[in-house]
CSV table of C-alpha atoms in Angstrom, one decimal:
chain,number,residue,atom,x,y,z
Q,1,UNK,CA,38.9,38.7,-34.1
Q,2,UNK,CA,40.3,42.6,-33.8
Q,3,UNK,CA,40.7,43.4,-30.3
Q,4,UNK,CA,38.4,46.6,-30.0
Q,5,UNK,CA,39.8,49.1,-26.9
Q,6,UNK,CA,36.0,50.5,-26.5
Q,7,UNK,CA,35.7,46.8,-24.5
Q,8,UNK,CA,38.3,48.2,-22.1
Q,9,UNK,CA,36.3,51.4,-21.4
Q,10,UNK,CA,33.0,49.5,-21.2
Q,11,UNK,CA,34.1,47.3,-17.9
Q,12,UNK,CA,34.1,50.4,-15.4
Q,13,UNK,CA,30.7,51.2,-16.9
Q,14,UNK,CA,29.0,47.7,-16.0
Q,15,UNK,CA,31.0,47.4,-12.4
Q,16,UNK,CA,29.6,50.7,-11.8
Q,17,UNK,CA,26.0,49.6,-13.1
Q,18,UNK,CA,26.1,46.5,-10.7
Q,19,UNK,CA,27.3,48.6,-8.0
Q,20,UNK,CA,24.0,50.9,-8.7
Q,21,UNK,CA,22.0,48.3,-8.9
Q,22,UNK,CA,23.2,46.4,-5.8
Q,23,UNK,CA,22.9,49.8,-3.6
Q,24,UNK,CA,18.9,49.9,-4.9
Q,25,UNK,CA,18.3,46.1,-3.5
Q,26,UNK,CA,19.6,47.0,-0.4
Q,27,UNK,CA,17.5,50.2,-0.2
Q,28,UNK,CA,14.2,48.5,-0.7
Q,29,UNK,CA,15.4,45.1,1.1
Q,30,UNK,CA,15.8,47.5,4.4
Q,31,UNK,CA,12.6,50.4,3.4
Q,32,UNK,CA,11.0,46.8,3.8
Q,33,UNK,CA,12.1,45.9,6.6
Q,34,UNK,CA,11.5,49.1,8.2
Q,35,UNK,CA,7.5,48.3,7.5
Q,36,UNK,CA,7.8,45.2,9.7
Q,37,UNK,CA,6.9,44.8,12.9
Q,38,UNK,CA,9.1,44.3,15.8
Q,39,UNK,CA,7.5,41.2,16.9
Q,40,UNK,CA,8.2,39.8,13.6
Q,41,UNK,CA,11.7,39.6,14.0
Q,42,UNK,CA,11.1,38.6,17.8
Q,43,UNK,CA,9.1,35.5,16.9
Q,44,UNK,CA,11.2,34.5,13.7
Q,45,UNK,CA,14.1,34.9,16.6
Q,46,UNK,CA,12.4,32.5,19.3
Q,47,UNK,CA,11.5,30.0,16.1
Q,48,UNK,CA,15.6,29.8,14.7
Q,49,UNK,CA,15.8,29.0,18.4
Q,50,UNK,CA,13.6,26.3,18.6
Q,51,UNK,CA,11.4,28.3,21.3
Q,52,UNK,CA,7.6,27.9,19.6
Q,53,UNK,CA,6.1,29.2,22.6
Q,54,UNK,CA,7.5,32.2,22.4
Q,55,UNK,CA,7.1,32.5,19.0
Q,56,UNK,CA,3.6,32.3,19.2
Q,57,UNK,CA,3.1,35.0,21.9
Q,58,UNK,CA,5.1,37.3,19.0
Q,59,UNK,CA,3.4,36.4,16.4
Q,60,UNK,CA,-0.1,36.5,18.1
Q,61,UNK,CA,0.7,39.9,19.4
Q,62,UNK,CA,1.1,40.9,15.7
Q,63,UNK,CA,-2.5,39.5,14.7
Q,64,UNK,CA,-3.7,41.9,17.7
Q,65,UNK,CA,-1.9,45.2,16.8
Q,66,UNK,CA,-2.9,44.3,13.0
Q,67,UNK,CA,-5.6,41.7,11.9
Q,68,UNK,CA,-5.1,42.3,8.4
Q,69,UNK,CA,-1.7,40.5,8.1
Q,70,UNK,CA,-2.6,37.2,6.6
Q,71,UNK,CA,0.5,35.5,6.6
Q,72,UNK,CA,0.7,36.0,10.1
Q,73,UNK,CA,-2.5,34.4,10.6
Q,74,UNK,CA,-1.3,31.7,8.2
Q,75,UNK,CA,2.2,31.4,10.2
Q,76,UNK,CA,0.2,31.2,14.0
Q,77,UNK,CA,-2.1,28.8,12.4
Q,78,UNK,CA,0.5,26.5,11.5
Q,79,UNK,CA,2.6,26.7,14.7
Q,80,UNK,CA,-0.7,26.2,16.6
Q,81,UNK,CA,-1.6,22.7,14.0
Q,82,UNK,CA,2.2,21.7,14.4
Q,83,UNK,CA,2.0,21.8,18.5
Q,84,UNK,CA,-1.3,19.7,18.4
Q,85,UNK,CA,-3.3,22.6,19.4
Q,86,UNK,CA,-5.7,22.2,16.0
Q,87,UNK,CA,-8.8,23.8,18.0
Q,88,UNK,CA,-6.7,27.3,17.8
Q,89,UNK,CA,-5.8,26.7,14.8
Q,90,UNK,CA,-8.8,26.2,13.3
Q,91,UNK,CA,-9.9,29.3,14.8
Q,92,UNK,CA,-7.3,31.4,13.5
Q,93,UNK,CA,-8.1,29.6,9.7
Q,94,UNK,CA,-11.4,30.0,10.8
Q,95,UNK,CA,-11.1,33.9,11.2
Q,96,UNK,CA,-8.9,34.4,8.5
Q,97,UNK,CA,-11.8,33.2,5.8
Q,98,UNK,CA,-14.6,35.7,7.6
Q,99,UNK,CA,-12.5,38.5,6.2
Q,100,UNK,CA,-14.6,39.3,2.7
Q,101,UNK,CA,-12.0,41.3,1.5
Q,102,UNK,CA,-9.8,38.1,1.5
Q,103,UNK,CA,-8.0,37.6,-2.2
Q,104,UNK,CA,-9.1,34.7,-3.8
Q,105,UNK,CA,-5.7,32.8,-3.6
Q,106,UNK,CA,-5.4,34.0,0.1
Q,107,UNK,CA,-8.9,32.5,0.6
Q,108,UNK,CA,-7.9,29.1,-0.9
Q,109,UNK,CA,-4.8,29.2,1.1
Q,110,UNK,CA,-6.6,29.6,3.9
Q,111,UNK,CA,-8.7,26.9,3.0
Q,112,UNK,CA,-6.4,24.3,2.6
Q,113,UNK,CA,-4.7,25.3,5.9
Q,114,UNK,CA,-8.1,24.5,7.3
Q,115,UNK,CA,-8.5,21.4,6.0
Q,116,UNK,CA,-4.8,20.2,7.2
Q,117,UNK,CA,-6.3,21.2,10.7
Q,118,UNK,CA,-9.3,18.9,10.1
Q,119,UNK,CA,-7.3,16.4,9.1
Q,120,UNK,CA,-4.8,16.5,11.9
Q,121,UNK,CA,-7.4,16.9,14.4
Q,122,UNK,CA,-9.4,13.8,13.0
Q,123,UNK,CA,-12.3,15.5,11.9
Q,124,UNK,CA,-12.9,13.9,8.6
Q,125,UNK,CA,-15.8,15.0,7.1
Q,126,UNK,CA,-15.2,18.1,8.0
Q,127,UNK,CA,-11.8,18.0,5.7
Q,128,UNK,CA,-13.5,16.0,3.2
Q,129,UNK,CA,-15.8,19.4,2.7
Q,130,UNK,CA,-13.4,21.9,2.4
Q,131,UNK,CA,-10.9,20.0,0.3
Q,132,UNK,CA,-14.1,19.4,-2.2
Q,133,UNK,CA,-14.5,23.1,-2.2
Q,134,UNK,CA,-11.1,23.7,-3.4
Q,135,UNK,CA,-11.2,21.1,-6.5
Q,136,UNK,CA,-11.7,24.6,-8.8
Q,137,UNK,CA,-8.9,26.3,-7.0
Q,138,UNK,CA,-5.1,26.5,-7.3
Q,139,UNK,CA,-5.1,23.9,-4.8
Q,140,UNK,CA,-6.6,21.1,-6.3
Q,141,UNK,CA,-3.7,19.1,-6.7
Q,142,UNK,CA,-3.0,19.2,-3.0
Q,143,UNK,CA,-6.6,18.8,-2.1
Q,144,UNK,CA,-7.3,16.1,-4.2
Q,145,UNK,CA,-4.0,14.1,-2.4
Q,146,UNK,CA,-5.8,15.4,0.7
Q,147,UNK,CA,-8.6,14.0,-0.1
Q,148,UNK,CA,-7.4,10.3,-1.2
Q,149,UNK,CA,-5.6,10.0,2.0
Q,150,UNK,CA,-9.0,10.6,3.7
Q,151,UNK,CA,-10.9,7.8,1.5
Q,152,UNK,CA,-7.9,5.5,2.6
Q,153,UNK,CA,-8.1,6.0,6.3
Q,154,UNK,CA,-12.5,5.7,6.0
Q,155,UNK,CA,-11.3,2.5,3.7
Q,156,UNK,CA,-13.9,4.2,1.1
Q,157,UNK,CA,-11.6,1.9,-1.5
Q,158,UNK,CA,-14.0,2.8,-4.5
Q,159,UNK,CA,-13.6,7.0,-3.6
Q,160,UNK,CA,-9.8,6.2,-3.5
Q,161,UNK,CA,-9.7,4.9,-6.7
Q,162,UNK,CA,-11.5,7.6,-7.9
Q,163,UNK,CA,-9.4,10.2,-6.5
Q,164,UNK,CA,-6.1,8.3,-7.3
Q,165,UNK,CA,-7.4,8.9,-10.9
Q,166,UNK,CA,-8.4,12.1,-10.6
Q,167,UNK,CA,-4.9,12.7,-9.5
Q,168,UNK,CA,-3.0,10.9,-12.3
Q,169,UNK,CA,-5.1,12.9,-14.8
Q,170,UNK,CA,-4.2,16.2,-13.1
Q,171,UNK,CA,-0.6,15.3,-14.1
Q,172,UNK,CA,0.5,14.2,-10.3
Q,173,UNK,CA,2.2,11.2,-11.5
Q,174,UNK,CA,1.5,7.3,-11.6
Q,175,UNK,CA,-1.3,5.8,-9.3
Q,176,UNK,CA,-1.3,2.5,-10.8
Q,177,UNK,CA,-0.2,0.2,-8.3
Q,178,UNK,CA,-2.3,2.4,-5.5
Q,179,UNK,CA,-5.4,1.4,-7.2
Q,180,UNK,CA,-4.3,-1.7,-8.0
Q,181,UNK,CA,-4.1,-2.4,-4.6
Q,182,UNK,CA,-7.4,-0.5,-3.9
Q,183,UNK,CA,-8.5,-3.1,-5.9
Q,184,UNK,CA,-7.2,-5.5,-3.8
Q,185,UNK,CA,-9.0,-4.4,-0.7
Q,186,UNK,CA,-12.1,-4.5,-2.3
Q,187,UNK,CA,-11.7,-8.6,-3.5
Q,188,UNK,CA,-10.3,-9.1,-0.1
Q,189,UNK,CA,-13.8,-7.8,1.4
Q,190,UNK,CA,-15.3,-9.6,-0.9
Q,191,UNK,CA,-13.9,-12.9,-0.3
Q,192,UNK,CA,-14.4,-12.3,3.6
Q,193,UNK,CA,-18.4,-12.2,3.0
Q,194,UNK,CA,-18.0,-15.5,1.1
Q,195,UNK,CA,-18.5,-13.9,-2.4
Q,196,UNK,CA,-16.0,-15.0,-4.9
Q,197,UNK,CA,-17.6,-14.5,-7.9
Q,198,UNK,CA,-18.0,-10.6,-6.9
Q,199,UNK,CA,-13.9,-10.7,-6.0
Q,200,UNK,CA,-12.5,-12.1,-9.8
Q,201,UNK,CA,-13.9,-9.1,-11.9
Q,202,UNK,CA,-12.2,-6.5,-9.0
Q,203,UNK,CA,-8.9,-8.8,-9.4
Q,204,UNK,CA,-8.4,-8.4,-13.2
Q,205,UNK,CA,-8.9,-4.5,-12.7
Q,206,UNK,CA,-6.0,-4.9,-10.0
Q,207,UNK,CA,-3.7,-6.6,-12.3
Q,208,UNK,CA,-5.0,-4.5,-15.1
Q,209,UNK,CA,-3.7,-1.6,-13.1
Q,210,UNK,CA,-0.4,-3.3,-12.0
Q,211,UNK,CA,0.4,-6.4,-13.9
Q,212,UNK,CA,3.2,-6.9,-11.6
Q,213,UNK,CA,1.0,-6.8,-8.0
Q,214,UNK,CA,2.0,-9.7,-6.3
Q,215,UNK,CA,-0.9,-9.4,-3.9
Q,216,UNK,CA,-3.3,-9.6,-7.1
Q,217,UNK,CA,-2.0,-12.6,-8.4
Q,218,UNK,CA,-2.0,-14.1,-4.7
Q,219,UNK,CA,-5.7,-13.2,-4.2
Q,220,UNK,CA,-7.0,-14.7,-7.6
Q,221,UNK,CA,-5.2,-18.2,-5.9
Q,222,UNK,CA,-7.4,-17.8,-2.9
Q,223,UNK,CA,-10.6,-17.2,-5.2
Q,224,UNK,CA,-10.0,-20.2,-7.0
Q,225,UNK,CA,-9.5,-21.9,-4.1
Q,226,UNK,CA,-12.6,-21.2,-2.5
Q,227,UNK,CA,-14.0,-21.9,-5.3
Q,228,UNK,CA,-12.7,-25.3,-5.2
Q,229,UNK,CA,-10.3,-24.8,-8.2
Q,230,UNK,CA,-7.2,-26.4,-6.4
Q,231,UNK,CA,-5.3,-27.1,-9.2
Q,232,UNK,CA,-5.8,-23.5,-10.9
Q,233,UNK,CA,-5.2,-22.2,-7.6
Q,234,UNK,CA,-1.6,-24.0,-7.3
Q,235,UNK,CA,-0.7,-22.7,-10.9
Q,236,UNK,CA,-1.9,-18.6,-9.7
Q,237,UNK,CA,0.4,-19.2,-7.1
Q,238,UNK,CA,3.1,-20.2,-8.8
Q,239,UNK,CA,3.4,-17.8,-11.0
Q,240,UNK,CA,4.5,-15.4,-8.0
Q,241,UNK,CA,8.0,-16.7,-8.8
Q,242,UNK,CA,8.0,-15.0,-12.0
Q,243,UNK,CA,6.6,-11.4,-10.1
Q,244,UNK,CA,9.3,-11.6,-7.5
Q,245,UNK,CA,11.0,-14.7,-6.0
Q,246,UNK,CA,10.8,-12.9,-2.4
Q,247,UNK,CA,7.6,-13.0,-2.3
Q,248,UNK,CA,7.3,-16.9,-2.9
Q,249,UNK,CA,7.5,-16.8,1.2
Q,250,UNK,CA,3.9,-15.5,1.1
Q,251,UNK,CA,2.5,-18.4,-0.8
Q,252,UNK,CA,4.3,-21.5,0.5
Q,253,UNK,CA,2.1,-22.3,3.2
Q,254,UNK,CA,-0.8,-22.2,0.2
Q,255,UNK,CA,1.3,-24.3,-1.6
Q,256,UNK,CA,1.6,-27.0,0.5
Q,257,UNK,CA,-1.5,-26.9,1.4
Q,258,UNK,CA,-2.8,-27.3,-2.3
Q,259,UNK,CA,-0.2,-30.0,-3.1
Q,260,UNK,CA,-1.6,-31.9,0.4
Q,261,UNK,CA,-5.2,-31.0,-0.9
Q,262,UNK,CA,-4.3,-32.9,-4.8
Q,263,UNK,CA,-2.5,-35.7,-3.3
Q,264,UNK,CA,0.7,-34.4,-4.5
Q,265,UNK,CA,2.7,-33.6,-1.4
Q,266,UNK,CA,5.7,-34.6,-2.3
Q,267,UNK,CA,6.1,-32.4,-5.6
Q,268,UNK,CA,5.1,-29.9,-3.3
Q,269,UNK,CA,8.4,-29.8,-1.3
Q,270,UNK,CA,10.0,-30.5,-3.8
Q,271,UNK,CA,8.8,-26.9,-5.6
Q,272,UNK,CA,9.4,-25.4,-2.0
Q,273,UNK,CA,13.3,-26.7,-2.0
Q,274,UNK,CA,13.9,-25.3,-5.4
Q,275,UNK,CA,12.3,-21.8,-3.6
Q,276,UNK,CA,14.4,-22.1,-0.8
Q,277,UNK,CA,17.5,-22.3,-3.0
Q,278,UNK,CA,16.6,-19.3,-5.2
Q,279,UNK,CA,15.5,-16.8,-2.0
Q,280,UNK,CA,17.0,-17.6,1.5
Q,281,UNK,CA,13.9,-17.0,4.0
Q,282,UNK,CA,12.9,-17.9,7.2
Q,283,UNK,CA,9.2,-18.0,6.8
Q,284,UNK,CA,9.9,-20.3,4.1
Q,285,UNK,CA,12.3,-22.4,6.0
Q,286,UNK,CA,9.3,-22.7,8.4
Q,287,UNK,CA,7.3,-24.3,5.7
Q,288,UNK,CA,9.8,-26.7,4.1
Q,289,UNK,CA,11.0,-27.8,7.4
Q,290,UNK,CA,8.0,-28.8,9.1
Q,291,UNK,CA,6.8,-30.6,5.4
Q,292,UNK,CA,9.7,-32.3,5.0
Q,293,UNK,CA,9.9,-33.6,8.7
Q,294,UNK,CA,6.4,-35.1,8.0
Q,295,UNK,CA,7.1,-36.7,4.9
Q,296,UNK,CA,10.7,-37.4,5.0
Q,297,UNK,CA,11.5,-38.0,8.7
Q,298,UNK,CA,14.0,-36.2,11.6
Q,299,UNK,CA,17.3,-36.7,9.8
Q,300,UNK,CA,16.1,-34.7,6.9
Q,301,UNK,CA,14.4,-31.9,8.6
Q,302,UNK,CA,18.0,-31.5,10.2
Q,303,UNK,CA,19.5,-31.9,6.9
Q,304,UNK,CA,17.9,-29.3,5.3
Q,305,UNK,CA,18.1,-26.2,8.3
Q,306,UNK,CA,21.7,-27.3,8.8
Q,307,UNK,CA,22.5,-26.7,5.0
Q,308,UNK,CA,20.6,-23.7,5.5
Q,309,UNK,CA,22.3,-22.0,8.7
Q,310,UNK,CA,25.6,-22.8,6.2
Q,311,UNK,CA,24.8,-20.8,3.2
Q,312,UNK,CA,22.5,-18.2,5.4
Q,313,UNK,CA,23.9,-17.8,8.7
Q,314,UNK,CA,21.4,-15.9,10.8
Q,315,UNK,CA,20.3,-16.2,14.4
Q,316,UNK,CA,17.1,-17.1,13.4
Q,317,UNK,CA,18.2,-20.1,11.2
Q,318,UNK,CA,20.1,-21.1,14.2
Q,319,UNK,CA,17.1,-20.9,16.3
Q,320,UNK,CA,15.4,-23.5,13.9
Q,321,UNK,CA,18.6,-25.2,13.9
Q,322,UNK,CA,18.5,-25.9,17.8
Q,323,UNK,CA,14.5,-27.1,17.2
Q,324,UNK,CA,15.6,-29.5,14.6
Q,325,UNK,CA,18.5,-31.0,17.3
Q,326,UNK,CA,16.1,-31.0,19.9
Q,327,UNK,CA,13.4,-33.7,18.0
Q,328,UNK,CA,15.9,-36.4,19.0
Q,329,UNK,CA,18.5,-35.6,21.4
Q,330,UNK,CA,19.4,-37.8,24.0
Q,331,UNK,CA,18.0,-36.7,27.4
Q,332,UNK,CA,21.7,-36.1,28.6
Q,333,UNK,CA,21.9,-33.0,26.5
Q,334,UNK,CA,18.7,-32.4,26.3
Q,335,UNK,CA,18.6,-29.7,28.5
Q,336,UNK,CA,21.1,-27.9,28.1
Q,337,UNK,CA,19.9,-27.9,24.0
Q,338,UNK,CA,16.9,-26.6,25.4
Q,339,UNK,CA,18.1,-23.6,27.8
Q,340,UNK,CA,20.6,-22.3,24.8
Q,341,UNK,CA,17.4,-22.5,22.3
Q,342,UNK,CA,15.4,-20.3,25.0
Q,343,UNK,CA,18.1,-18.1,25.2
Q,344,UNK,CA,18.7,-17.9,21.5
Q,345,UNK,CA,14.8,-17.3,20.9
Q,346,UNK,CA,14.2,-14.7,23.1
Q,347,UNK,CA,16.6,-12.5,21.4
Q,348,UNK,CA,15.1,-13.4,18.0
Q,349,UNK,CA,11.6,-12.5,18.8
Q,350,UNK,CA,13.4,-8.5,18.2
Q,351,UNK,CA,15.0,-9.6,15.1
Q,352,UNK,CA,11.8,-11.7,13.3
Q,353,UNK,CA,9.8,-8.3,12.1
Q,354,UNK,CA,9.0,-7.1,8.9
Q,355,UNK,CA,10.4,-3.4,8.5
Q,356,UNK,CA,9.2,-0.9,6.5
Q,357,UNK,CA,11.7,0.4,3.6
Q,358,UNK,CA,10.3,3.8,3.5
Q,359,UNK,CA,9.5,4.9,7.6
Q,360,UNK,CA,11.1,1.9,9.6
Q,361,UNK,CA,8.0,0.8,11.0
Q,362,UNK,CA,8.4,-2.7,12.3
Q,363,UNK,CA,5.7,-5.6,12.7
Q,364,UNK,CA,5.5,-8.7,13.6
Q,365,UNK,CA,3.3,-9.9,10.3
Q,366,UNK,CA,3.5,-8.5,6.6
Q,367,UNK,CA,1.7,-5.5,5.7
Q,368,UNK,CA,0.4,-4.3,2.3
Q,369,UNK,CA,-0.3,-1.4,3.6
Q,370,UNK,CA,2.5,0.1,5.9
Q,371,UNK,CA,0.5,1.0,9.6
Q,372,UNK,CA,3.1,3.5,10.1
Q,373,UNK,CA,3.5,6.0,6.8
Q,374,UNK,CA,0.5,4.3,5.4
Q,375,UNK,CA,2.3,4.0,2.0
Q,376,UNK,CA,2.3,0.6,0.0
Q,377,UNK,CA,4.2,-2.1,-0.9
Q,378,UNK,CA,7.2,-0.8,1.4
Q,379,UNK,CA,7.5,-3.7,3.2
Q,380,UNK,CA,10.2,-6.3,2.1
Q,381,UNK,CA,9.1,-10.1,2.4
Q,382,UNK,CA,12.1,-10.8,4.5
Q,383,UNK,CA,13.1,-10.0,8.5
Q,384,UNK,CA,15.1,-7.2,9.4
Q,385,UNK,CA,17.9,-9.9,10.4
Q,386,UNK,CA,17.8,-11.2,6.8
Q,387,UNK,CA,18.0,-8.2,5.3
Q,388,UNK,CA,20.9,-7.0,7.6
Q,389,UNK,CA,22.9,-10.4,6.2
Q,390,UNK,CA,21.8,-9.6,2.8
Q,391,UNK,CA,23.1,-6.2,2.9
């Protein structure tokens, strides 16, 4: 390609365009600021300085001196909601939607920020009500996740799975194993009140939802149970393995149970061993040890959480470990067996929780449903101290 010299004349022109065009922003950037007031800049000040008390004096001076300026009202209104003070900040919301000159997506700004207040201050209905109002608005997206984390925390399971769909229609991504677990609470209820029957047709919708919901599959095993259906209970259950082997932990007290119920106990432990080898647990240790010290005697209950605390070495396999040694020591040592498995216990009480994956909150027992970011299936079927070793 012919080298043309006009290029060379044409880079002074665009360097001096830039130049221009740069000197304009910075015109306009500081004609705006000029129209600012002082107390702006004073409360954005005390905020980069983590001083939100002062910030709101600034920025509640502003509302005063001017009580058009919406996004101050929006900005007090938040500090106020973020401090715990949602009865100011309701009032500011409050007063910000009397304007009638309010624009329309100003107005159902303004809304929503209401509705967060609601919700922060507990006042449930009352957020139910404005985030219906704004399921025509901009904000429907936001209102309508609003809104299924109210029907979760009124446990109004049928709502939720109403708005869960609502939501995965608007385009807000996949719901599928909420509502399967929705579901879930709903055939839990159900089997609570003694109703079985009513639990089966909410189950298939649960695994319709989420073929892979380990919690589905575990609940049709406890209808069929109740329903005396032992042996189609035992075959439910086992097909957890196939879901996740983890999770077998969850089921193996059923199990046994079941196998004890047929006749079958020994096949039983057997199934349980073959768990055991697949998915180190504790919980499941539980199970297989006590079974297998009732059918199969002292020396093999020691056995098995010896070979155990050799191919999982935890403190709380060697906590079983010291209760297995214990069943027949000789008095001698006895003693001294038992003050080292006090000592050893009393530490693993802090490591035998369930931890969530997503917030960290830790519980004694399993949760669905995580008490602390109330988001699901975030708990791991394992201990923290297991999961530490497996990591």
């Amino acid at each position: 390609m012919e080298f043309e010299l006009w290029w060379l004349l044409g880079i002074p022109a665009f360097f001096g365009l830039g130049w221009i065009a740069a000197r304009v922003d910075i015109r306009q950037l500081v004609s705006e600021s000029r129209t600012l007031p002082r107390g702006y800049f004073k409360g954005l000040n005390h905020l980069l300085n983590d001083q939100p008390d002062k910030a709101i004096d600034s920025f509640v001076e502003i509302v005063r001196q001017d009580p058009e300026a919406a996004e101050m009202h929006f900005a007090l209104g938040n500090l106020f909601r973020r401090r715990g003070e949602t009865e100011r900040a309701i009032r500011v919301h409050q007063n910000l939607l009397s304007r009638p000159d309010l624009p329309a997506d100003e107005r159902a700004h303004a809304e929503y920020e209401l509705g967060q207040d609601y919700l922060k201050a507990g006042l449930l209905d009352r957020a139910e009500e404005t985030y219906q109002r704004l399921l025509d608005t901009s904000y429907a997206v936001q209102a309508r996740r609003a809104l299924l984390e109210i029907f979760q925390r009124e446990k109004e399971w049928v709502r939720a799975i109403e708005a869960a769909i609502a939501l995965q229609e608007a385009g807000a991504g996949s719901r599928q194993k909420e509502i399967a677990q929705f579901y879930c609470e709903l055939a839990q209820d159900a089997l609570v009140h003694m109703h079985p029957d009513d639990a089966l047709p909410l189950l298939d919708k649960a695994l319709h939802a989420d073929r892979t919901s380990v919690r589905g599959t575990i609940l049709v095993g406890d209808v069929q149970q109740a329903k005396g259906e032992t042996e189609a209970a035992l075959a439910t259950w086992r097909r957890v393995e196939q879901q996740s082997v983890p999770h077998v932990a969850l089921v193996a007290q059923r199990l046994m149970d079941g196998y004890r119920k047929v006749g079958r106990p020994e096949e039983g432990v057997s199934l349980l061993k073959s768990y055991l080898q697949q998915a180190s647990s504790i919980d499941l240790l539980e199970v297989v040890f006590k079974a297998v010290l009732e059918l199969e005697g002292v020396d093999a209950a020691k056995q098995l959480v010896g070979d155990e605390l050799r191919r999982t070495p935890t403190l709380l396999g060697l906590d079983k470990f010291l209760e297995a040694r214990m069943l027949d020591a000789p008095p001698a040592v006895l003693g001294e067996l038992s003050l080292v498995k006090n000592l050893v216990h009393g530490y693993t009480q802090k490591l035998a929780r369930y931890q969530c994956s997503h917030c960290g909150f830790k519980a004694r027992q399993f949760y669905w449903h995580c008490p602390g970011c109330s988001r699901w299936e975030t708990y791991p079927p394992r201990r923290t101290e297991e999961l530490n070793v497996m990591n």
